[in-house]
Short mmCIF file of C-alpha atoms and ligand atoms in Angstrom, two decimals:
data_model
loop_
_atom_site.label_atom_id
_atom_site.label_comp_id
_atom_site.label_asym_id
_atom_site.label_seq_id
_atom_site.Cartn_x
_atom_site.Cartn_y
_atom_site.Cartn_z
CA MET U 1 -181.01 8.52 109.89
CA GLU U 2 -182.35 7.32 113.23
CA LYS U 3 -180.22 4.90 115.19
CA ARG U 4 -181.15 1.28 114.57
CA PHE U 5 -179.86 -2.16 115.40
CA VAL U 6 -178.26 -3.92 112.46
CA TYR U 7 -176.97 -7.45 112.85
CA ALA U 8 -174.28 -7.86 110.21
CA ASP U 9 -172.37 -10.79 111.67
CA ASN U 10 -174.17 -13.77 110.22
CA ALA U 11 -170.90 -15.58 109.51
CA ALA U 12 -170.36 -15.72 113.29
CA THR U 13 -173.82 -17.04 114.08
CA THR U 14 -177.43 -16.54 113.05
CA LYS U 15 -180.80 -16.05 114.67
CA VAL U 16 -182.84 -19.25 115.04
CA SER U 17 -185.59 -19.17 112.42
CA LYS U 18 -189.23 -19.29 113.45
CA ARG U 19 -189.72 -22.55 111.59
CA ALA U 20 -186.66 -24.21 113.18
CA LEU U 21 -187.65 -23.04 116.66
CA GLU U 22 -191.28 -24.09 116.35
CA ALA U 23 -190.29 -27.53 115.10
CA ALA U 24 -187.84 -27.96 118.00
CA MET U 25 -190.18 -26.74 120.77
CA PRO U 26 -192.21 -29.94 121.35
CA TYR U 27 -189.00 -31.91 121.92
CA PHE U 28 -188.14 -29.69 124.86
CA THR U 29 -191.57 -30.03 126.44
CA GLU U 30 -194.02 -32.85 125.63
CA GLU U 31 -191.85 -35.10 123.48
CA TYR U 32 -188.78 -35.33 125.67
CA GLY U 33 -188.28 -39.09 125.24
CA ASN U 34 -184.95 -40.78 124.60
CA ALA U 35 -184.80 -41.81 120.96
CA SER U 36 -183.43 -45.22 121.99
CA SER U 37 -186.49 -46.08 124.12
CA ILE U 38 -189.08 -48.45 122.68
CA TYR U 39 -192.26 -46.80 123.99
CA THR U 40 -194.20 -44.28 121.91
CA MET U 41 -192.51 -41.14 123.23
CA GLY U 42 -189.07 -42.61 122.45
CA MET U 43 -190.17 -43.66 119.01
CA ASN U 44 -191.49 -40.19 118.33
CA ALA U 45 -188.05 -38.78 119.06
CA ALA U 46 -186.43 -41.41 116.82
CA LYS U 47 -188.85 -40.55 114.01
CA ALA U 48 -188.06 -36.86 114.38
CA ILE U 49 -184.33 -37.59 114.08
CA LEU U 50 -184.92 -39.74 111.02
CA LYS U 51 -186.88 -36.92 109.41
CA ALA U 52 -184.05 -34.45 110.11
CA ARG U 53 -181.55 -36.93 108.66
CA GLU U 54 -183.66 -37.23 105.52
CA GLN U 55 -183.92 -33.45 105.25
CA THR U 56 -180.16 -33.00 105.67
CA ALA U 57 -179.36 -35.74 103.16
CA LYS U 58 -181.74 -34.26 100.62
CA ALA U 59 -180.17 -30.81 100.92
CA LEU U 60 -176.75 -32.25 100.04
CA GLY U 61 -177.71 -34.87 97.47
CA ALA U 62 -176.61 -37.56 99.94
CA GLU U 63 -178.26 -40.72 101.19
CA VAL U 64 -179.92 -40.86 104.60
CA ASN U 65 -177.41 -43.28 106.09
CA GLU U 66 -174.51 -41.06 105.02
CA ILE U 67 -175.46 -38.30 107.48
CA TYR U 68 -174.08 -38.33 111.04
CA PHE U 69 -175.23 -35.70 113.53
CA THR U 70 -172.54 -34.05 115.65
CA ALA U 71 -172.28 -31.14 118.07
CA GLY U 72 -171.29 -28.64 115.37
CA GLY U 73 -168.89 -27.67 112.64
CA SER U 74 -165.73 -27.94 114.74
CA GLU U 75 -166.62 -31.44 115.86
CA SER U 76 -167.39 -32.54 112.31
CA ASP U 77 -164.05 -31.15 111.08
CA ASN U 78 -162.15 -32.85 113.90
CA TRP U 79 -163.85 -36.17 113.30
CA ALA U 80 -163.30 -36.09 109.55
CA ILE U 81 -159.63 -35.12 109.72
CA ARG U 82 -158.51 -37.14 112.73
CA GLY U 83 -160.56 -40.11 111.59
CA CYS U 84 -159.06 -40.01 108.14
CA ALA U 85 -155.56 -39.53 109.52
CA GLU U 86 -155.91 -42.64 111.69
CA ARG U 87 -157.22 -44.57 108.70
CA GLY U 88 -154.28 -43.36 106.61
CA GLU U 89 -151.71 -44.12 109.28
CA ARG U 90 -152.70 -47.79 109.21
CA LYS U 91 -151.75 -47.87 105.55
CA GLY U 92 -148.55 -45.90 106.09
CA LYS U 93 -150.03 -42.75 104.57
CA LYS U 94 -149.25 -39.74 106.72
CA HIS U 95 -149.55 -36.73 104.44
CA ILE U 96 -152.45 -34.25 104.37
CA VAL U 97 -153.17 -31.44 101.91
CA THR U 98 -155.09 -28.36 103.05
CA THR U 99 -154.94 -24.57 102.54
CA ALA U 100 -153.49 -21.71 104.52
CA ILE U 101 -156.90 -20.08 105.01
CA GLU U 102 -158.94 -22.85 106.65
CA HIS U 103 -160.97 -22.29 109.79
CA HIS U 104 -159.05 -23.02 112.99
CA ALA U 105 -161.13 -26.16 113.49
CA VAL U 106 -159.20 -27.53 110.50
CA LEU U 107 -155.86 -25.76 110.93
CA HIS U 108 -155.40 -26.57 114.59
CA THR U 109 -156.39 -30.18 114.00
CA CYS U 110 -153.72 -30.33 111.29
CA ASN U 111 -151.19 -28.72 113.65
CA TYR U 112 -151.97 -31.40 116.21
CA LEU U 113 -151.44 -34.13 113.63
CA GLU U 114 -148.09 -32.62 112.66
CA LYS U 115 -147.01 -33.11 116.26
CA ARG U 116 -148.07 -36.73 115.88
CA GLY U 117 -145.76 -37.24 112.91
CA PHE U 118 -148.01 -36.28 110.00
CA GLU U 119 -146.81 -34.02 107.24
CA VAL U 120 -149.20 -31.29 106.18
CA THR U 121 -149.04 -29.21 102.99
CA TYR U 122 -150.71 -25.83 103.51
CA LEU U 123 -151.42 -24.66 99.98
CA PRO U 124 -150.93 -20.94 99.49
CA VAL U 125 -153.88 -19.00 98.06
CA ASP U 126 -153.83 -16.19 95.49
CA GLU U 127 -154.57 -12.55 96.34
CA ASN U 128 -158.30 -13.32 96.32
CA GLY U 129 -158.09 -16.40 98.51
CA LEU U 130 -158.41 -19.02 95.78
CA VAL U 131 -156.60 -22.32 95.31
CA THR U 132 -156.76 -24.22 92.05
CA ALA U 133 -157.40 -27.89 91.36
CA LYS U 134 -153.99 -27.92 89.65
CA GLN U 135 -152.30 -26.91 92.90
CA VAL U 136 -154.10 -29.72 94.68
CA GLU U 137 -153.15 -32.21 91.98
CA LYS U 138 -149.47 -31.26 92.27
CA ALA U 139 -149.51 -31.49 96.05
CA ILE U 140 -150.97 -35.01 96.20
CA ARG U 141 -148.35 -37.70 96.85
CA ASP U 142 -148.39 -41.47 97.14
CA ASP U 143 -148.65 -41.14 100.91
CA THR U 144 -151.45 -38.54 100.91
CA CYS U 145 -154.36 -39.81 103.00
CA LEU U 146 -156.58 -36.72 102.89
CA VAL U 147 -157.29 -33.47 101.10
CA THR U 148 -159.30 -31.05 103.24
CA ILE U 149 -160.28 -27.74 101.64
CA MET U 150 -163.03 -25.39 102.75
CA PHE U 151 -165.98 -24.77 100.45
CA ALA U 152 -166.23 -21.07 101.25
CA ASN U 153 -164.10 -18.93 103.50
CA ASN U 154 -165.68 -17.51 106.65
CA GLU U 155 -163.71 -14.26 106.64
CA ILE U 156 -163.43 -13.13 103.04
CA GLY U 157 -166.29 -15.16 101.52
CA THR U 158 -164.24 -16.69 98.69
CA ILE U 159 -165.85 -19.80 97.21
CA MET U 160 -163.33 -22.48 96.21
CA PRO U 161 -163.55 -24.54 92.98
CA ILE U 162 -164.78 -27.56 94.95
CA ALA U 163 -166.15 -29.63 92.06
CA GLU U 164 -162.81 -29.41 90.22
CA ILE U 165 -160.86 -30.29 93.34
CA GLY U 166 -163.23 -33.18 93.98
CA GLU U 167 -162.61 -34.51 90.51
CA VAL U 168 -158.83 -34.41 90.98
CA CYS U 169 -159.05 -36.20 94.33
CA ARG U 170 -161.34 -38.89 92.94
CA GLU U 171 -158.98 -39.49 90.01
CA LYS U 172 -156.03 -39.78 92.37
CA GLY U 173 -158.00 -41.96 94.79
CA VAL U 174 -157.48 -39.60 97.74
CA VAL U 175 -160.24 -38.90 100.28
CA PHE U 176 -161.65 -35.38 99.93
CA HIS U 177 -163.20 -33.56 102.88
CA THR U 178 -164.67 -30.07 102.71
CA ASP U 179 -165.64 -27.72 105.53
CA ALA U 180 -168.88 -26.40 104.03
CA VAL U 181 -170.08 -24.58 107.15
CA GLN U 182 -170.27 -21.25 105.31
CA ALA U 183 -171.40 -22.65 101.98
CA VAL U 184 -174.47 -24.66 102.96
CA GLY U 185 -177.59 -22.70 102.07
CA ASN U 186 -175.60 -20.25 99.94
CA VAL U 187 -174.15 -22.48 97.25
CA GLU U 188 -175.99 -25.40 95.67
CA ILE U 189 -174.22 -28.55 96.80
CA ASP U 190 -174.41 -32.06 95.42
CA VAL U 191 -171.88 -34.29 97.14
CA LYS U 192 -172.11 -36.99 94.48
CA GLU U 193 -171.70 -34.70 91.50
CA MET U 194 -168.89 -32.82 93.23
CA ASN U 195 -167.06 -36.00 94.27
CA ILE U 196 -167.03 -35.01 97.94
CA ASP U 197 -166.24 -37.86 100.34
CA MET U 198 -166.85 -36.00 103.60
CA LEU U 199 -168.55 -32.67 104.31
CA SER U 200 -168.91 -30.71 107.55
CA LEU U 201 -171.79 -28.38 108.32
CA SER U 202 -173.04 -26.48 111.34
CA GLY U 203 -176.57 -25.67 112.52
CA HIS U 204 -176.08 -22.25 114.05
CA LYS U 205 -174.70 -20.75 110.84
CA ILE U 206 -177.95 -21.54 109.02
CA HIS U 207 -180.58 -20.49 111.58
CA ALA U 208 -180.76 -23.72 113.61
CA LEU U 209 -179.86 -24.06 117.30
CA LYS U 210 -176.27 -23.84 118.48
CA GLY U 211 -174.36 -27.00 119.33
CA VAL U 212 -175.53 -29.18 116.47
CA GLY U 213 -173.96 -30.02 113.14
CA ALA U 214 -173.49 -32.90 110.79
CA LEU U 215 -170.81 -34.82 108.97
CA TYR U 216 -171.59 -36.45 105.65
CA ILE U 217 -169.47 -39.57 105.14
CA ARG U 218 -169.73 -41.24 101.75
CA LYS U 219 -171.03 -44.80 101.89
CA GLY U 220 -168.13 -47.23 101.79
CA LEU U 221 -165.66 -44.86 103.41
CA VAL U 222 -164.98 -46.16 106.91
CA ILE U 223 -163.40 -43.93 109.51
CA PRO U 224 -162.96 -44.70 113.23
CA ASN U 225 -165.73 -43.87 115.70
CA LEU U 226 -165.78 -40.40 117.20
CA ILE U 227 -167.22 -41.40 120.58
CA TYR U 228 -167.51 -44.91 122.01
CA GLY U 229 -170.63 -45.88 123.92
CA GLY U 230 -174.18 -46.50 122.80
CA ALA U 231 -175.39 -47.33 119.33
CA GLN U 232 -176.38 -43.80 118.31
CA GLU U 233 -175.40 -42.48 114.85
CA SER U 234 -174.87 -46.00 113.47
CA ASN U 235 -172.57 -46.90 116.37
CA LYS U 236 -170.09 -44.20 115.41
CA ARG U 237 -170.88 -41.25 117.62
CA ALA U 238 -172.34 -42.38 120.92
CA GLY U 239 -174.43 -40.29 123.29
CA THR U 240 -178.13 -39.53 123.68
CA GLU U 241 -179.15 -37.36 120.76
CA ASN U 242 -179.88 -33.66 121.13
CA VAL U 243 -183.32 -34.10 119.60
CA PRO U 244 -184.56 -30.47 119.58
CA ALA U 245 -181.32 -29.24 118.03
CA ILE U 246 -181.27 -32.01 115.42
CA VAL U 247 -184.90 -31.28 114.52
CA SER U 248 -184.07 -27.59 114.17
CA LEU U 249 -181.17 -28.44 111.86
CA GLY U 250 -183.40 -30.50 109.59
CA GLU U 251 -185.87 -27.65 109.24
CA ALA U 252 -183.22 -24.96 108.91
CA ILE U 253 -181.27 -26.73 106.19
CA THR U 254 -184.47 -27.36 104.24
CA GLU U 255 -185.37 -23.69 104.51
CA ALA U 256 -181.83 -22.53 103.67
CA CYS U 257 -181.54 -24.73 100.57
CA HIS U 258 -185.07 -24.11 99.32
CA ASP U 259 -184.40 -21.52 96.63
CA ILE U 260 -180.73 -20.62 96.69
CA PRO U 261 -180.62 -18.80 93.31
CA ALA U 262 -183.37 -16.39 94.40
CA LYS U 263 -181.63 -15.67 97.70
CA VAL U 264 -178.29 -15.16 95.96
CA GLU U 265 -179.79 -12.73 93.47
CA LYS U 266 -181.48 -10.63 96.13
CA LEU U 267 -178.52 -10.57 98.50
CA GLU U 268 -175.88 -9.92 95.86
CA LYS U 269 -177.56 -6.65 95.01
CA MET U 270 -177.40 -5.48 98.61
CA ARG U 271 -173.88 -6.82 99.07
CA ASP U 272 -172.62 -5.01 95.99
CA ARG U 273 -174.26 -1.77 97.06
CA LEU U 274 -172.43 -2.11 100.37
CA ILE U 275 -169.11 -2.89 98.70
CA GLU U 276 -169.36 -0.03 96.22
CA GLY U 277 -170.47 2.41 98.90
CA LEU U 278 -167.68 1.50 101.30
CA LEU U 279 -164.99 1.53 98.62
CA LYS U 280 -165.79 5.22 98.09
CA ILE U 281 -163.97 5.85 101.37
CA PRO U 282 -160.37 6.72 100.42
CA GLN U 283 -157.58 4.18 101.05
CA THR U 284 -159.80 1.12 101.28
CA ARG U 285 -159.69 -2.27 99.58
CA LEU U 286 -162.02 -5.21 99.19
CA ASN U 287 -160.72 -8.54 100.46
CA GLY U 288 -161.74 -11.78 98.79
CA ASP U 289 -162.73 -12.67 95.27
CA ARG U 290 -165.11 -10.24 93.59
CA LYS U 291 -166.99 -12.94 91.64
CA SER U 292 -166.54 -16.27 93.38
CA ARG U 293 -167.89 -14.85 96.62
CA LEU U 294 -170.60 -15.62 99.15
CA GLU U 295 -173.61 -13.42 98.47
CA GLY U 296 -173.68 -12.12 102.04
CA ASN U 297 -169.99 -11.35 102.59
CA VAL U 298 -168.32 -7.94 102.62
CA ASN U 299 -164.74 -7.65 103.88
CA ILE U 300 -163.00 -4.30 103.60
CA SER U 301 -159.71 -2.96 104.89
CA PHE U 302 -159.40 0.69 105.85
CA ARG U 303 -155.86 1.96 106.09
CA GLY U 304 -155.02 3.94 109.20
CA VAL U 305 -157.85 2.38 111.19
CA GLU U 306 -157.67 -0.18 113.96
CA GLY U 307 -160.31 -2.87 113.39
CA GLU U 308 -161.21 -3.42 117.03
CA SER U 309 -161.77 0.31 117.60
CA LEU U 310 -163.99 0.44 114.54
CA LEU U 311 -166.04 -2.48 115.88
CA LEU U 312 -166.51 -0.76 119.24
CA MET U 313 -167.57 2.45 117.57
CA LEU U 314 -169.99 0.61 115.27
CA ASP U 315 -171.43 -1.14 118.31
CA MET U 316 -172.25 2.25 119.80
CA TYR U 317 -174.13 3.02 116.61
CA GLY U 318 -175.99 -0.30 116.91
CA ILE U 319 -174.14 -2.23 114.23
CA ALA U 320 -172.88 -5.72 115.10
CA ALA U 321 -169.96 -6.66 112.85
CA SER U 322 -166.64 -8.43 113.01
CA SER U 323 -163.02 -7.69 112.24
CA GLY U 324 -162.18 -11.13 110.95
CA SER U 325 -163.30 -14.34 112.54
CA ALA U 326 -164.95 -14.18 115.94
CA CYS U 327 -162.54 -16.85 117.08
CA THR U 328 -159.50 -14.65 116.54
CA SER U 329 -160.90 -11.46 117.99
CA GLY U 330 -159.72 -11.05 121.53
CA SER U 331 -156.23 -11.85 120.33
CA LEU U 332 -154.14 -9.14 118.74
CA ASP U 333 -152.72 -11.26 115.94
CA PRO U 334 -154.04 -10.19 112.57
CA SER U 335 -156.17 -12.74 110.77
CA HIS U 336 -154.22 -15.61 109.17
CA VAL U 337 -156.57 -15.36 106.20
CA LEU U 338 -155.81 -11.69 105.49
CA LEU U 339 -152.08 -12.32 105.86
CA ALA U 340 -152.32 -15.31 103.50
CA ILE U 341 -153.88 -13.17 100.75
CA GLY U 342 -150.90 -10.88 101.10
CA LEU U 343 -152.11 -7.96 103.19
CA PRO U 344 -149.45 -6.20 105.24
CA HIS U 345 -150.01 -6.50 109.02
CA GLU U 346 -151.04 -2.88 109.27
CA THR U 347 -153.78 -3.19 106.63
CA ALA U 348 -154.95 -6.54 107.96
CA HIS U 349 -155.49 -4.90 111.36
CA GLY U 350 -157.90 -2.37 109.88
CA SER U 351 -160.40 -4.81 108.41
CA LEU U 352 -164.13 -5.03 108.76
CA ARG U 353 -166.32 -8.01 107.95
CA LEU U 354 -170.02 -7.42 107.42
CA THR U 355 -172.11 -10.53 106.76
CA ILE U 356 -175.70 -9.87 105.79
CA ASN U 357 -178.53 -12.35 105.30
CA GLU U 358 -182.08 -12.59 104.01
CA GLU U 359 -183.38 -10.54 106.94
CA THR U 360 -181.18 -7.57 106.11
CA THR U 361 -183.17 -4.68 104.64
CA ASN U 362 -182.26 -1.89 102.25
CA GLU U 363 -182.68 0.51 105.17
CA ASP U 364 -180.06 -1.48 107.07
CA ILE U 365 -177.68 -1.08 104.14
CA ASP U 366 -178.39 2.68 104.03
CA TYR U 367 -177.68 2.91 107.73
CA ILE U 368 -174.36 1.04 107.41
CA LEU U 369 -173.37 3.22 104.46
CA GLU U 370 -174.08 6.32 106.48
CA THR U 371 -172.43 5.12 109.68
CA VAL U 372 -169.20 3.40 108.62
CA PRO U 373 -167.72 6.43 106.76
CA LYS U 374 -168.44 8.60 109.83
CA ALA U 375 -166.80 6.10 112.15
CA VAL U 376 -163.78 5.64 109.88
CA LYS U 377 -163.31 9.40 109.66
CA ARG U 378 -163.51 9.87 113.43
CA LEU U 379 -160.94 7.13 114.00
CA ARG U 380 -158.63 8.41 111.31
CA ASP U 381 -158.83 11.93 112.72
CA MET U 382 -157.25 10.68 115.93
CA SER U 383 -154.91 8.10 114.46
CA PRO U 384 -151.15 8.81 114.41
CA LEU U 385 -150.85 6.01 111.86
CA TRP U 386 -153.24 7.78 109.48
CA GLU U 387 -151.38 11.03 109.99
CA ARG U 388 -148.16 9.28 109.00
CA ILE U 389 -149.77 7.73 105.91
CA CYS U 390 -151.06 11.14 104.85
CA LYS U 391 -147.69 12.78 105.33
CA THR U 392 -145.43 10.16 103.79
CA GLU U 393 -147.67 9.23 100.88
CA ASN U 394 -149.23 12.57 100.11
CA VAL U 395 -152.71 11.26 100.84
CA GLU U 396 -155.39 13.82 101.51
CA ALA U 397 -156.65 13.53 105.10
C1 PLP J 1 -168.25 -21.43 112.31
C2 PLP J 1 -167.35 -22.27 111.50
C3 PLP J 1 -166.87 -23.51 111.98
C4 PLP J 1 -167.18 -23.98 113.37
O1 PLP J 1 -168.52 -24.37 113.53
P1 PLP J 1 -169.12 -24.51 115.01
O2 PLP J 1 -170.46 -25.12 114.80
O3 PLP J 1 -169.18 -23.14 115.58
O4 PLP J 1 -168.20 -25.42 115.75
C5 PLP J 1 -166.07 -24.25 111.16
N1 PLP J 1 -165.74 -23.84 109.93
C6 PLP J 1 -166.19 -22.68 109.42
C7 PLP J 1 -165.80 -22.29 108.03
C8 PLP J 1 -166.99 -21.85 110.19
O5 PLP J 1 -167.41 -20.69 109.69
#
């Protein structure tokens, strides 16, 4: 097959959609007013923000005044967790429940709170990356102020039983936050039905601009302001709004949530073809749950291969992929997610994450299926580790 460019790293970021870009454009050029100004151009910006807020609320089953725009997923996570911690502290509640496989935006915020005297329970996950509502129920204490559990994992694609966890938290009267950055647009979400009190999402993971996100905060739940200043975002997150980015988010989330079952059906077929094709390579394993899995996520470990080398080789072939989360690459520590599902260090190091989306074609899948086995073979042929595996375990090279 001829060399092509295949972008298979949609969990890291996505291309801005035509619709999101076109909707945002006027707010860079003609309609550059400040949404707080009272003249027509300012009001136009305010109206555009209101429309995006309505679109975002609708996509989540929330009310318009429950949506707060932020600068992205990390900011939403920080606000939700630190805000809830401060709220809990006032009532003498300083215990948080989360999982071992959260995004660093959640984990590092929890680490920070531990230094400030909070106690955090990091629930272990099973070999597929799942936690159960029962585990959550058992972990909740009288002094628990927050449960924060991701909707879907960014590395291995596992989708958590969020509705069940929400039910447990509501029964126990504990605030439930979920980082839904990877789930929005891929899983149908209804924050009311699922008993979610706070939900984080990010624009650039769903084809909007970078640097914009949102936090849903259930009506009646009051957490401290994120930024003090002007009256933007109902007085809770001050600063002149990023109108083009917010507009792009409104359009992108509407597009992403338009017909999720159809998208899931189409993508699952391609994803499964990728998984089955790659598992034909000897000494490989699939990471993440086979069923409760994002329709665009493939995460495979190849023994005797170094993930970063594989990525560089795939880049030469025109394939953009990841070896875990983009945030951890650059460091040599294996992914905390792969370690938490029980992979040995050596196997965790040889992992490849391919995240496809609705723009991926069958030809792209063919190309990946032709290229990855070649690359893995070339790397194994020069790997002392692979040689050792073959010798000590009687594996055929
Ligand atoms: C990307 C990501 C984030 C961070 O979002 P940003 O908008 O890049 O700050 C948080 N959580 C998960 C699960 C993610 O995949």
